Short mmCIF file of N, CA, C and O in Angstrom, two decimals:
data_model
loop_
_atom_site.label_atom_id
_atom_site.label_comp_id
_atom_site.label_asym_id
_atom_site.label_seq_id
_atom_site.Cartn_x
_atom_site.Cartn_y
_atom_site.Cartn_z
N GLN A 19 15.00 11.10 -9.73
CA GLN A 19 13.72 11.03 -9.68
C GLN A 19 13.33 9.46 -9.07
O GLN A 19 13.90 8.51 -9.24
N VAL A 20 12.48 9.59 -8.15
CA VAL A 20 11.79 8.49 -7.62
C VAL A 20 10.35 8.05 -8.17
O VAL A 20 9.50 9.05 -8.01
N GLN A 21 10.07 7.01 -8.25
CA GLN A 21 8.50 6.55 -8.51
C GLN A 21 8.19 5.20 -7.88
O GLN A 21 9.23 4.52 -7.65
N LEU A 22 6.77 5.34 -7.32
CA LEU A 22 6.43 4.06 -6.99
C LEU A 22 5.38 3.68 -8.00
O LEU A 22 4.61 4.12 -8.50
N VAL A 23 5.53 2.25 -8.32
CA VAL A 23 4.65 1.59 -9.34
C VAL A 23 3.84 0.50 -8.65
O VAL A 23 4.55 -0.48 -7.95
N GLU A 24 2.45 0.61 -8.60
CA GLU A 24 1.65 -0.57 -7.88
C GLU A 24 1.14 -1.59 -8.93
O GLU A 24 1.14 -1.18 -10.13
N SER A 25 0.87 -2.69 -8.36
CA SER A 25 0.29 -3.68 -9.30
C SER A 25 -0.46 -4.72 -8.46
O SER A 25 -0.50 -4.71 -7.28
N GLY A 26 -1.34 -5.53 -9.02
CA GLY A 26 -2.10 -6.43 -8.36
C GLY A 26 -3.43 -6.22 -7.97
O GLY A 26 -4.11 -7.11 -7.66
N GLY A 27 -3.97 -5.05 -8.40
CA GLY A 27 -5.43 -4.96 -8.21
C GLY A 27 -6.37 -5.68 -9.07
O GLY A 27 -5.71 -6.38 -10.23
N GLY A 28 -7.55 -5.57 -9.13
CA GLY A 28 -8.46 -6.31 -9.95
C GLY A 28 -9.96 -6.64 -9.28
O GLY A 28 -10.41 -5.90 -8.22
N LEU A 29 -10.62 -7.42 -9.82
CA LEU A 29 -12.09 -7.74 -9.49
C LEU A 29 -11.97 -9.05 -8.77
O LEU A 29 -11.60 -9.89 -9.35
N VAL A 30 -12.57 -9.24 -7.56
CA VAL A 30 -12.68 -10.51 -7.04
C VAL A 30 -13.85 -10.55 -6.11
O VAL A 30 -14.56 -9.62 -5.79
N GLN A 31 -14.40 -11.81 -6.03
CA GLN A 31 -15.56 -12.12 -5.23
C GLN A 31 -15.47 -12.01 -3.81
O GLN A 31 -14.24 -12.14 -3.27
N ALA A 32 -16.52 -11.55 -3.01
CA ALA A 32 -16.34 -11.47 -1.47
C ALA A 32 -15.90 -12.81 -0.90
O ALA A 32 -16.17 -13.90 -1.50
N GLY A 33 -15.00 -12.47 0.03
CA GLY A 33 -14.31 -13.82 0.54
C GLY A 33 -12.93 -14.36 -0.23
O GLY A 33 -12.19 -15.20 0.42
N GLY A 34 -12.71 -13.68 -1.25
CA GLY A 34 -11.54 -13.92 -2.20
C GLY A 34 -10.35 -13.08 -1.52
O GLY A 34 -10.33 -12.33 -0.43
N SER A 35 -9.21 -13.40 -2.33
CA SER A 35 -7.80 -12.67 -1.84
C SER A 35 -7.13 -12.05 -3.13
O SER A 35 -7.43 -12.44 -4.16
N LEU A 36 -6.54 -11.12 -2.74
CA LEU A 36 -5.63 -10.30 -3.78
C LEU A 36 -4.32 -9.90 -3.09
O LEU A 36 -4.29 -9.76 -1.92
N ARG A 37 -3.28 -9.83 -3.90
CA ARG A 37 -1.96 -9.26 -3.22
C ARG A 37 -1.63 -8.17 -4.19
O ARG A 37 -1.35 -8.29 -5.13
N LEU A 38 -1.59 -6.87 -3.43
CA LEU A 38 -1.01 -5.89 -4.14
C LEU A 38 0.68 -5.68 -3.89
O LEU A 38 0.93 -6.09 -2.81
N SER A 39 1.29 -5.25 -5.03
CA SER A 39 2.64 -4.87 -4.66
C SER A 39 2.97 -3.48 -5.22
O SER A 39 2.37 -2.90 -5.93
N CYS A 40 4.02 -2.92 -4.60
CA CYS A 40 4.29 -1.53 -5.09
C CYS A 40 5.96 -1.35 -4.89
O CYS A 40 6.51 -1.77 -3.64
N ALA A 41 6.49 -1.16 -6.05
CA ALA A 41 8.00 -1.29 -6.16
C ALA A 41 8.45 0.28 -6.14
O ALA A 41 7.78 1.10 -7.22
N ALA A 42 9.55 0.61 -5.46
CA ALA A 42 9.89 1.98 -5.50
C ALA A 42 11.25 1.98 -6.29
O ALA A 42 12.10 0.80 -6.36
N SER A 43 11.42 2.92 -7.28
CA SER A 43 12.70 2.75 -8.14
C SER A 43 13.20 4.24 -8.41
O SER A 43 12.53 5.11 -7.99
N GLY A 44 14.50 4.36 -8.86
CA GLY A 44 15.16 5.68 -8.89
C GLY A 44 16.22 5.99 -8.07
O GLY A 44 16.91 5.13 -7.49
N SER A 45 16.50 7.31 -7.86
CA SER A 45 17.73 7.66 -7.01
C SER A 45 17.52 7.40 -5.31
O SER A 45 17.48 8.39 -4.82
N ILE A 46 17.39 6.28 -4.97
CA ILE A 46 17.05 5.98 -3.42
C ILE A 46 18.28 5.52 -2.90
O ILE A 46 19.11 5.02 -3.09
N PHE A 47 18.38 6.42 -1.74
CA PHE A 47 19.42 6.05 -0.73
C PHE A 47 18.72 5.17 0.39
O PHE A 47 19.42 4.25 0.78
N SER A 48 17.49 5.59 0.95
CA SER A 48 16.99 4.66 2.01
C SER A 48 15.55 4.99 2.07
O SER A 48 15.02 5.85 1.57
N ILE A 49 14.88 3.86 2.68
CA ILE A 49 13.52 4.06 2.64
C ILE A 49 13.14 3.78 4.10
O ILE A 49 13.37 2.83 4.71
N ASN A 50 12.31 4.68 4.81
CA ASN A 50 11.69 4.44 5.82
C ASN A 50 10.46 3.71 5.76
O ASN A 50 10.35 2.70 5.43
N ALA A 51 9.31 4.39 6.38
CA ALA A 51 8.22 3.69 6.38
C ALA A 51 7.66 3.73 5.08
O ALA A 51 7.55 4.47 4.17
N MET A 52 6.68 2.56 4.67
CA MET A 52 6.05 2.32 3.59
C MET A 52 4.67 1.94 4.00
O MET A 52 4.49 1.23 5.06
N GLY A 53 3.78 2.45 3.25
CA GLY A 53 2.22 2.00 3.75
C GLY A 53 1.34 1.98 2.38
O GLY A 53 1.44 2.08 1.41
N TRP A 54 0.03 1.55 2.98
CA TRP A 54 -1.13 1.39 1.78
C TRP A 54 -2.21 2.30 2.52
O TRP A 54 -2.59 2.05 3.52
N TYR A 55 -2.66 3.10 1.55
CA TYR A 55 -4.17 3.82 1.82
C TYR A 55 -5.08 3.36 0.83
O TYR A 55 -4.72 2.67 -0.27
N ARG A 56 -6.24 3.83 1.09
CA ARG A 56 -7.44 3.46 0.17
C ARG A 56 -8.30 4.59 0.00
O ARG A 56 -8.44 5.28 1.25
N GLN A 57 -9.26 4.72 -0.93
CA GLN A 57 -9.92 5.77 -1.16
C GLN A 57 -11.03 5.35 -2.07
O GLN A 57 -11.09 4.95 -2.90
N ALA A 58 -12.43 5.31 -1.33
CA ALA A 58 -13.51 4.90 -1.87
C ALA A 58 -14.27 5.93 -2.51
O ALA A 58 -14.10 7.02 -1.90
N PRO A 59 -15.27 5.88 -3.15
CA PRO A 59 -15.99 6.83 -3.95
C PRO A 59 -16.61 7.68 -2.98
O PRO A 59 -17.35 7.28 -1.91
N ALA A 60 -16.39 9.08 -2.89
CA ALA A 60 -17.09 9.98 -2.00
C ALA A 60 -16.67 9.86 -0.58
O ALA A 60 -17.20 10.40 0.36
N LYS A 61 -15.47 9.11 -0.26
CA LYS A 61 -14.94 9.11 1.14
C LYS A 61 -13.32 9.59 0.95
O LYS A 61 -12.80 9.71 -0.15
N GLN A 62 -13.04 10.02 2.09
CA GLN A 62 -11.65 10.57 2.45
C GLN A 62 -10.70 9.11 2.24
O GLN A 62 -10.79 8.02 2.42
N ARG A 63 -9.39 9.56 1.63
CA ARG A 63 -8.42 8.43 1.75
C ARG A 63 -8.09 8.02 3.35
O ARG A 63 -7.77 8.86 4.20
N GLU A 64 -7.95 6.97 3.32
CA GLU A 64 -7.57 6.47 4.74
C GLU A 64 -6.70 5.26 4.90
O GLU A 64 -6.28 4.62 3.77
N LEU A 65 -5.77 5.36 5.81
CA LEU A 65 -4.61 4.25 5.92
C LEU A 65 -5.31 2.93 6.12
O LEU A 65 -6.24 2.77 6.83
N VAL A 66 -4.61 2.22 5.42
CA VAL A 66 -5.04 0.63 5.47
C VAL A 66 -3.78 -0.04 6.44
O VAL A 66 -4.22 -0.85 7.36
N ALA A 67 -2.52 0.16 6.02
CA ALA A 67 -1.51 -0.73 6.71
C ALA A 67 -0.31 0.25 6.57
O ALA A 67 -0.09 0.68 5.45
N ALA A 68 0.53 0.09 7.69
CA ALA A 68 1.90 0.59 7.33
C ALA A 68 2.94 -0.35 7.89
O ALA A 68 2.64 -1.20 8.96
N ILE A 69 4.12 -0.05 7.64
CA ILE A 69 5.39 -1.00 7.96
C ILE A 69 6.51 -0.04 8.02
O ILE A 69 6.85 0.54 7.06
N THR A 70 7.25 -0.12 9.04
CA THR A 70 8.48 0.62 9.21
C THR A 70 9.81 -0.07 8.64
O THR A 70 9.36 -1.36 8.18
N SER A 71 10.76 0.39 8.41
CA SER A 71 12.08 -0.08 7.98
C SER A 71 12.46 -1.40 8.83
O SER A 71 13.01 -2.21 8.39
N GLY A 72 12.00 -1.22 10.18
CA GLY A 72 12.27 -2.52 10.97
C GLY A 72 11.30 -3.61 10.85
O GLY A 72 11.53 -4.55 11.70
N GLY A 73 10.15 -3.51 10.44
CA GLY A 73 9.24 -4.38 10.20
C GLY A 73 8.15 -4.28 11.09
O GLY A 73 7.36 -4.99 11.22
N SER A 74 7.98 -3.19 11.95
CA SER A 74 6.82 -2.86 12.69
C SER A 74 5.67 -2.47 11.88
O SER A 74 5.74 -1.88 10.83
N THR A 75 4.55 -3.09 12.40
CA THR A 75 3.29 -2.91 11.42
C THR A 75 2.14 -2.31 12.18
O THR A 75 2.21 -2.29 13.44
N ASN A 76 1.14 -1.55 11.34
CA ASN A 76 -0.09 -1.04 12.09
C ASN A 76 -1.05 -1.17 10.75
O ASN A 76 -0.76 -1.30 9.84
N PHE A 77 -2.25 -1.63 11.42
CA PHE A 77 -3.40 -1.75 10.70
C PHE A 77 -4.66 -0.93 10.98
O PHE A 77 -4.92 -0.72 12.28
N ALA A 78 -5.49 -0.48 9.97
CA ALA A 78 -6.80 -0.08 10.39
C ALA A 78 -7.62 -1.15 11.01
O ALA A 78 -7.50 -2.34 10.60
N ASP A 79 -8.38 -0.87 12.04
CA ASP A 79 -9.36 -1.76 12.62
C ASP A 79 -10.16 -2.57 11.64
O ASP A 79 -10.39 -3.80 11.83
N SER A 80 -10.50 -2.20 10.61
CA SER A 80 -11.45 -2.61 9.70
C SER A 80 -10.80 -3.88 9.03
O SER A 80 -11.45 -4.48 8.39
N VAL A 81 -9.59 -3.82 8.97
CA VAL A 81 -8.63 -4.96 8.13
C VAL A 81 -8.06 -5.73 9.00
O VAL A 81 -7.35 -6.69 8.58
N LYS A 82 -7.88 -5.61 10.21
CA LYS A 82 -6.92 -6.37 11.10
C LYS A 82 -7.40 -7.81 11.08
O LYS A 82 -8.73 -8.05 11.01
N GLY A 83 -6.66 -8.67 11.06
CA GLY A 83 -6.86 -10.15 11.00
C GLY A 83 -7.34 -10.79 9.51
O GLY A 83 -7.32 -11.86 9.36
N ARG A 84 -7.33 -9.77 8.66
CA ARG A 84 -7.55 -10.11 7.31
C ARG A 84 -6.32 -9.71 6.17
O ARG A 84 -6.24 -10.32 5.31
N PHE A 85 -5.85 -8.47 6.51
CA PHE A 85 -4.86 -8.12 5.66
C PHE A 85 -3.44 -8.21 6.23
O PHE A 85 -3.38 -8.08 7.61
N THR A 86 -2.49 -8.55 5.73
CA THR A 86 -1.03 -8.28 6.15
C THR A 86 -0.29 -7.51 5.21
O THR A 86 -0.57 -7.48 3.99
N ILE A 87 0.84 -6.76 5.88
CA ILE A 87 1.83 -5.98 5.10
C ILE A 87 3.01 -6.41 5.32
O ILE A 87 3.44 -6.88 6.43
N SER A 88 3.76 -6.58 4.31
CA SER A 88 5.24 -6.94 4.42
C SER A 88 5.95 -6.44 3.34
O SER A 88 5.55 -5.42 2.54
N ARG A 89 7.44 -6.18 3.40
CA ARG A 89 8.33 -5.49 2.55
C ARG A 89 9.44 -6.57 2.38
O ARG A 89 9.95 -7.10 3.13
N ASP A 90 10.05 -6.13 1.01
CA ASP A 90 11.45 -6.69 0.74
C ASP A 90 12.43 -5.52 0.63
O ASP A 90 12.39 -4.96 -0.50
N ASN A 91 13.28 -5.32 1.65
CA ASN A 91 13.90 -4.23 1.46
C ASN A 91 14.96 -4.20 0.14
O ASN A 91 15.42 -3.34 -0.09
N ALA A 92 15.42 -5.41 -0.13
CA ALA A 92 16.47 -5.65 -1.22
C ALA A 92 15.73 -5.38 -2.46
O ALA A 92 16.52 -4.82 -3.20
N LYS A 93 14.37 -5.25 -2.45
CA LYS A 93 13.63 -4.94 -3.66
C LYS A 93 12.93 -3.91 -3.71
O LYS A 93 12.27 -3.34 -4.71
N ASN A 94 13.17 -2.97 -2.66
CA ASN A 94 12.44 -1.81 -2.62
C ASN A 94 10.78 -1.70 -2.73
O ASN A 94 10.19 -1.07 -3.34
N THR A 95 10.53 -3.02 -2.35
CA THR A 95 9.10 -3.31 -2.48
C THR A 95 8.20 -3.78 -1.24
O THR A 95 8.68 -4.12 -0.23
N VAL A 96 6.90 -3.28 -1.30
CA VAL A 96 6.10 -3.31 -0.12
C VAL A 96 4.79 -4.12 -0.68
O VAL A 96 4.52 -4.07 -1.87
N TYR A 97 4.29 -4.96 0.02
CA TYR A 97 3.13 -6.01 -0.33
C TYR A 97 2.02 -5.86 0.74
O TYR A 97 2.23 -5.47 1.75
N LEU A 98 0.65 -6.09 -0.11
CA LEU A 98 -0.34 -5.98 0.67
C LEU A 98 -1.14 -7.25 0.38
O LEU A 98 -1.63 -7.35 -0.52
N GLN A 99 -1.13 -8.28 1.35
CA GLN A 99 -2.01 -9.58 1.19
C GLN A 99 -3.24 -9.22 1.84
O GLN A 99 -3.20 -9.10 2.85
N MET A 100 -4.42 -9.33 1.08
CA MET A 100 -5.75 -9.01 1.47
C MET A 100 -6.50 -10.32 1.30
O MET A 100 -6.80 -10.80 0.18
N ASN A 101 -7.05 -10.68 2.49
CA ASN A 101 -7.72 -12.23 2.32
C ASN A 101 -9.10 -11.62 2.91
O ASN A 101 -9.45 -10.58 3.61
N SER A 102 -10.01 -12.48 2.75
CA SER A 102 -11.27 -12.55 3.11
C SER A 102 -11.90 -11.13 2.72
O SER A 102 -12.55 -10.58 3.68
N LEU A 103 -11.95 -11.06 1.51
CA LEU A 103 -12.35 -9.48 1.22
C LEU A 103 -13.78 -9.36 1.15
O LEU A 103 -14.58 -10.14 1.00
N LYS A 104 -14.17 -8.22 1.54
CA LYS A 104 -15.68 -7.69 1.65
C LYS A 104 -15.78 -6.49 0.54
O LYS A 104 -14.95 -5.93 0.22
N PRO A 105 -17.10 -6.52 0.27
CA PRO A 105 -17.64 -5.27 -0.54
C PRO A 105 -17.00 -4.08 -0.21
O PRO A 105 -16.61 -3.25 -1.11
N GLU A 106 -17.16 -3.77 1.20
CA GLU A 106 -16.64 -2.48 1.66
C GLU A 106 -15.17 -2.20 1.46
O GLU A 106 -14.62 -1.23 1.78
N ASP A 107 -14.44 -3.31 1.09
CA ASP A 107 -12.90 -2.87 0.90
C ASP A 107 -12.81 -2.37 -0.67
O ASP A 107 -11.49 -2.03 -1.04
N THR A 108 -13.76 -2.34 -1.33
CA THR A 108 -13.65 -1.83 -2.78
C THR A 108 -13.38 -0.12 -2.61
O THR A 108 -13.82 0.49 -1.92
N ALA A 109 -12.27 -0.03 -3.23
CA ALA A 109 -11.44 1.22 -3.32
C ALA A 109 -10.31 1.36 -4.33
O ALA A 109 -10.15 0.30 -4.78
N VAL A 110 -9.89 2.55 -4.56
CA VAL A 110 -8.44 2.70 -5.16
C VAL A 110 -7.56 2.59 -3.98
O VAL A 110 -7.41 3.50 -3.10
N TYR A 111 -6.41 1.69 -4.36
CA TYR A 111 -5.49 1.61 -3.16
C TYR A 111 -4.23 2.07 -3.74
O TYR A 111 -3.91 2.17 -4.92
N TYR A 112 -3.57 3.02 -2.75
CA TYR A 112 -2.37 3.78 -3.10
C TYR A 112 -1.15 3.32 -2.03
O TYR A 112 -1.53 3.22 -0.85
N CYS A 113 -0.15 2.96 -2.58
CA CYS A 113 1.11 2.93 -1.70
C CYS A 113 1.72 4.44 -1.54
O CYS A 113 1.70 5.18 -2.38
N ASN A 114 2.24 4.52 -0.48
CA ASN A 114 3.16 5.53 -0.26
C ASN A 114 4.52 4.97 0.51
O ASN A 114 4.62 4.04 1.06
N ALA A 115 5.63 5.89 0.37
CA ALA A 115 6.89 5.59 0.96
C ALA A 115 7.75 6.65 1.36
O ALA A 115 7.76 7.82 0.63
N ASP A 116 8.18 6.73 2.63
CA ASP A 116 8.91 7.84 2.92
C ASP A 116 10.54 7.50 2.77
O ASP A 116 11.21 6.80 3.21
N ILE A 117 10.69 8.49 1.68
CA ILE A 117 12.14 8.09 0.87
C ILE A 117 13.17 9.13 1.14
O ILE A 117 12.67 10.31 0.86
N VAL A 118 14.41 8.58 1.29
CA VAL A 118 15.54 9.60 1.17
C VAL A 118 16.32 9.32 -0.05
O VAL A 118 16.79 8.28 -0.40
N SER A 119 16.43 10.36 -0.82
CA SER A 119 17.01 10.23 -2.21
C SER A 119 18.44 10.29 -2.00
O SER A 119 19.08 10.79 -0.86
N VAL A 120 19.15 9.84 -2.93
CA VAL A 120 20.74 9.96 -2.86
C VAL A 120 21.15 11.49 -2.76
O VAL A 120 22.27 11.94 -2.37
N SER A 121 20.26 12.54 -3.18
CA SER A 121 20.65 13.82 -3.16
C SER A 121 20.50 14.39 -1.60
O SER A 121 20.93 15.53 -1.37
N GLY A 122 19.94 13.44 -0.91
CA GLY A 122 19.83 13.87 0.69
C GLY A 122 18.07 14.34 0.71
O GLY A 122 17.86 14.48 2.06
N LEU A 123 17.57 14.46 -0.30
CA LEU A 123 16.08 15.00 -0.09
C LEU A 123 15.25 13.99 0.76
O LEU A 123 15.30 12.61 0.01
N ARG A 124 14.46 14.26 1.72
CA ARG A 124 13.58 13.27 2.13
C ARG A 124 12.21 13.65 1.77
O ARG A 124 11.69 14.87 2.02
N LYS A 125 11.30 12.78 1.17
CA LYS A 125 10.15 13.17 0.51
C LYS A 125 9.20 11.80 1.02
O LYS A 125 9.53 10.81 0.76
N VAL A 126 7.76 12.11 1.02
CA VAL A 126 6.83 11.04 0.93
C VAL A 126 6.47 10.99 -0.60
O VAL A 126 5.71 11.97 -1.10
N TYR A 127 6.41 9.97 -1.14
CA TYR A 127 5.97 9.62 -2.64
C TYR A 127 4.85 8.79 -2.56
O TYR A 127 4.59 7.86 -1.59
N TRP A 128 4.04 8.99 -3.50
CA TRP A 128 2.85 8.07 -3.71
C TRP A 128 2.72 7.37 -5.23
O TRP A 128 3.27 7.94 -6.08
N GLY A 129 2.17 6.31 -5.04
CA GLY A 129 2.17 5.46 -6.30
C GLY A 129 0.51 6.01 -7.03
O GLY A 129 0.13 6.92 -6.46
N GLN A 130 0.35 5.48 -8.23
CA GLN A 130 -0.61 6.05 -9.12
C GLN A 130 -2.02 5.53 -8.67
O GLN A 130 -3.03 5.97 -8.99
N GLY A 131 -2.06 4.65 -7.85
CA GLY A 131 -3.35 3.86 -7.28
C GLY A 131 -3.51 2.63 -8.04
O GLY A 131 -3.28 2.55 -9.55
N THR A 132 -4.22 1.65 -7.70
CA THR A 132 -4.66 0.47 -8.19
C THR A 132 -6.16 0.07 -7.79
O THR A 132 -6.36 0.26 -6.65
N GLN A 133 -7.05 -0.05 -8.72
CA GLN A 133 -8.44 -0.33 -8.26
C GLN A 133 -8.75 -1.81 -7.69
O GLN A 133 -8.14 -2.80 -8.47
N VAL A 134 -9.17 -1.98 -6.55
CA VAL A 134 -9.63 -3.05 -6.14
C VAL A 134 -11.14 -3.12 -6.04
O VAL A 134 -12.01 -2.13 -5.34
N THR A 135 -11.88 -4.04 -6.68
CA THR A 135 -13.29 -4.30 -6.63
C THR A 135 -13.71 -5.51 -6.05
O THR A 135 -13.24 -6.57 -6.67
N VAL A 136 -14.66 -5.56 -5.11
CA VAL A 136 -15.01 -6.90 -4.42
C VAL A 136 -16.47 -6.72 -4.56
O VAL A 136 -17.28 -5.98 -4.24
N SER A 137 -16.90 -7.93 -5.34
CA SER A 137 -18.28 -8.19 -5.60
C SER A 137 -19.01 -9.03 -4.73
O SER A 137 -18.33 -9.79 -3.78
N SER A 138 -20.41 -8.72 -4.36
CA SER A 138 -20.81 -9.66 -3.47
C SER A 138 -21.76 -10.86 -4.17
O SER A 138 -21.68 -10.88 -5.09
#
């Protein structure tokens, strides 16, 4: 069994910063790409940032220059550093990971989500 556990969400004022973490655990053989998505009320879930196993990254245009994504492969953890936060960044943030388990099964797993609220 594989699971992703997120942490680090909360309430912050506009212009502030938050750091999200997502740790994968369980019967993991390898992890390919990891990423962060977000979903605001009445909106579709959208990609925020992603990082490959080799460290290549991509970002949504709306967060470029403000957010960074990184990963610690030894800890099976992905991070999202969010700076210069805006009220429009308010959403539930989900991490996901493309994981190959020890059984050989390859599957994309999702975390439970963490709320980020940015007040104006």
